[in-house]
Amino acid sequence: MFCSRRPGLLLSTMRTLDKLGLDIQQAVISCLSCFALDIFRAEQCKQGQDVHPDQVKAALLESAGYHGVA
């Protein structure tokens, strides 16, 4: 994947999801004029770590370079 504004975007996205303790079972990644990642199935793989959707959203925005955007 190549993004002229953010080289390594796919790798940083997957690392962020891994750091949250999520195991991505199935995903569709679309790249046109913007980046889109649609996760169809993700499971928590670390015991005792609850991850809420808002945490995932904030972490992904941060990794994509949108600091402080909700």
Short mmCIF file of C-alpha atoms in Angstrom, two decimals:
data_model
loop_
_atom_site.label_atom_id
_atom_site.label_comp_id
_atom_site.label_asym_id
_atom_site.label_seq_id
_atom_site.Cartn_x
_atom_site.Cartn_y
_atom_site.Cartn_z
CA MET A 1 0.00 0.00 0.00
CA PHE A 2 1.24 3.47 -0.82
CA CYS A 3 -0.03 6.76 0.54
CA SER A 4 1.97 9.80 -0.50
CA ARG A 5 0.86 11.73 2.58
CA ARG A 6 1.61 8.92 5.01
CA PRO A 7 4.06 6.19 3.94
CA GLY A 8 3.64 3.06 6.06
CA LEU A 9 -0.02 3.76 6.89
CA LEU A 10 -1.16 0.15 6.56
CA LEU A 11 1.66 -1.13 8.75
CA SER A 12 1.04 1.48 11.46
CA THR A 13 -2.69 0.71 11.37
CA MET A 14 -2.13 -3.01 11.88
CA ARG A 15 0.45 -2.37 14.63
CA THR A 16 -2.01 -0.10 16.41
CA LEU A 17 -4.72 -2.75 16.34
CA ASP A 18 -2.22 -5.33 17.60
CA LYS A 19 -1.14 -3.06 20.48
CA LEU A 20 -4.80 -2.78 21.50
CA GLY A 21 -4.84 -6.55 21.87
CA LEU A 22 -7.11 -7.15 18.88
CA ASP A 23 -6.71 -10.17 16.65
CA ILE A 24 -7.98 -9.30 13.18
CA GLN A 25 -9.67 -12.37 11.71
CA GLN A 26 -10.89 -10.87 8.44
CA ALA A 27 -10.47 -7.45 6.85
CA VAL A 28 -11.06 -5.69 3.55
CA ILE A 29 -8.65 -2.90 2.73
CA SER A 30 -9.61 -0.42 0.02
CA CYS A 31 -7.30 2.23 -1.37
CA LEU A 32 -8.62 4.79 -3.82
CA SER A 33 -8.30 8.51 -3.23
CA CYS A 34 -8.37 7.88 0.51
CA PHE A 35 -7.60 5.03 2.89
CA ALA A 36 -10.39 2.83 4.22
CA LEU A 37 -10.13 -0.21 6.47
CA ASP A 38 -13.29 -2.19 7.11
CA ILE A 39 -12.87 -4.85 9.78
CA PHE A 40 -15.44 -7.59 9.61
CA ARG A 41 -14.23 -9.65 12.52
CA ALA A 42 -11.91 -8.78 15.35
CA GLU A 43 -11.48 -10.54 18.66
CA GLN A 44 -9.68 -9.59 21.83
CA CYS A 45 -6.65 -11.82 22.18
CA LYS A 46 -5.30 -10.50 25.47
CA GLN A 47 -7.11 -11.53 28.62
CA GLY A 48 -8.29 -8.83 31.00
CA GLN A 49 -7.98 -6.00 28.50
CA ASP A 50 -11.35 -4.51 27.53
CA VAL A 51 -11.19 -2.35 24.43
CA HIS A 52 -14.10 -0.06 23.64
CA PRO A 53 -14.95 1.22 20.15
CA ASP A 54 -14.03 4.81 21.09
CA GLN A 55 -10.56 3.62 22.15
CA VAL A 56 -10.07 1.88 18.81
CA LYS A 57 -11.22 4.97 16.91
CA ALA A 58 -8.95 7.30 18.88
CA ALA A 59 -5.92 5.01 18.49
CA LEU A 60 -6.45 4.65 14.73
CA LEU A 61 -6.87 8.40 14.23
CA GLU A 62 -3.70 8.99 16.25
CA SER A 63 -1.72 6.45 14.21
CA ALA A 64 -2.95 8.04 10.97
CA GLY A 65 -1.73 11.45 12.09
CA TYR A 66 -5.06 13.04 13.05
CA HIS A 67 -4.06 14.10 16.56
CA GLY A 68 -6.93 15.20 18.77
CA VAL A 69 -9.65 14.53 16.17
CA ALA A 70 -12.68 12.62 17.41
#
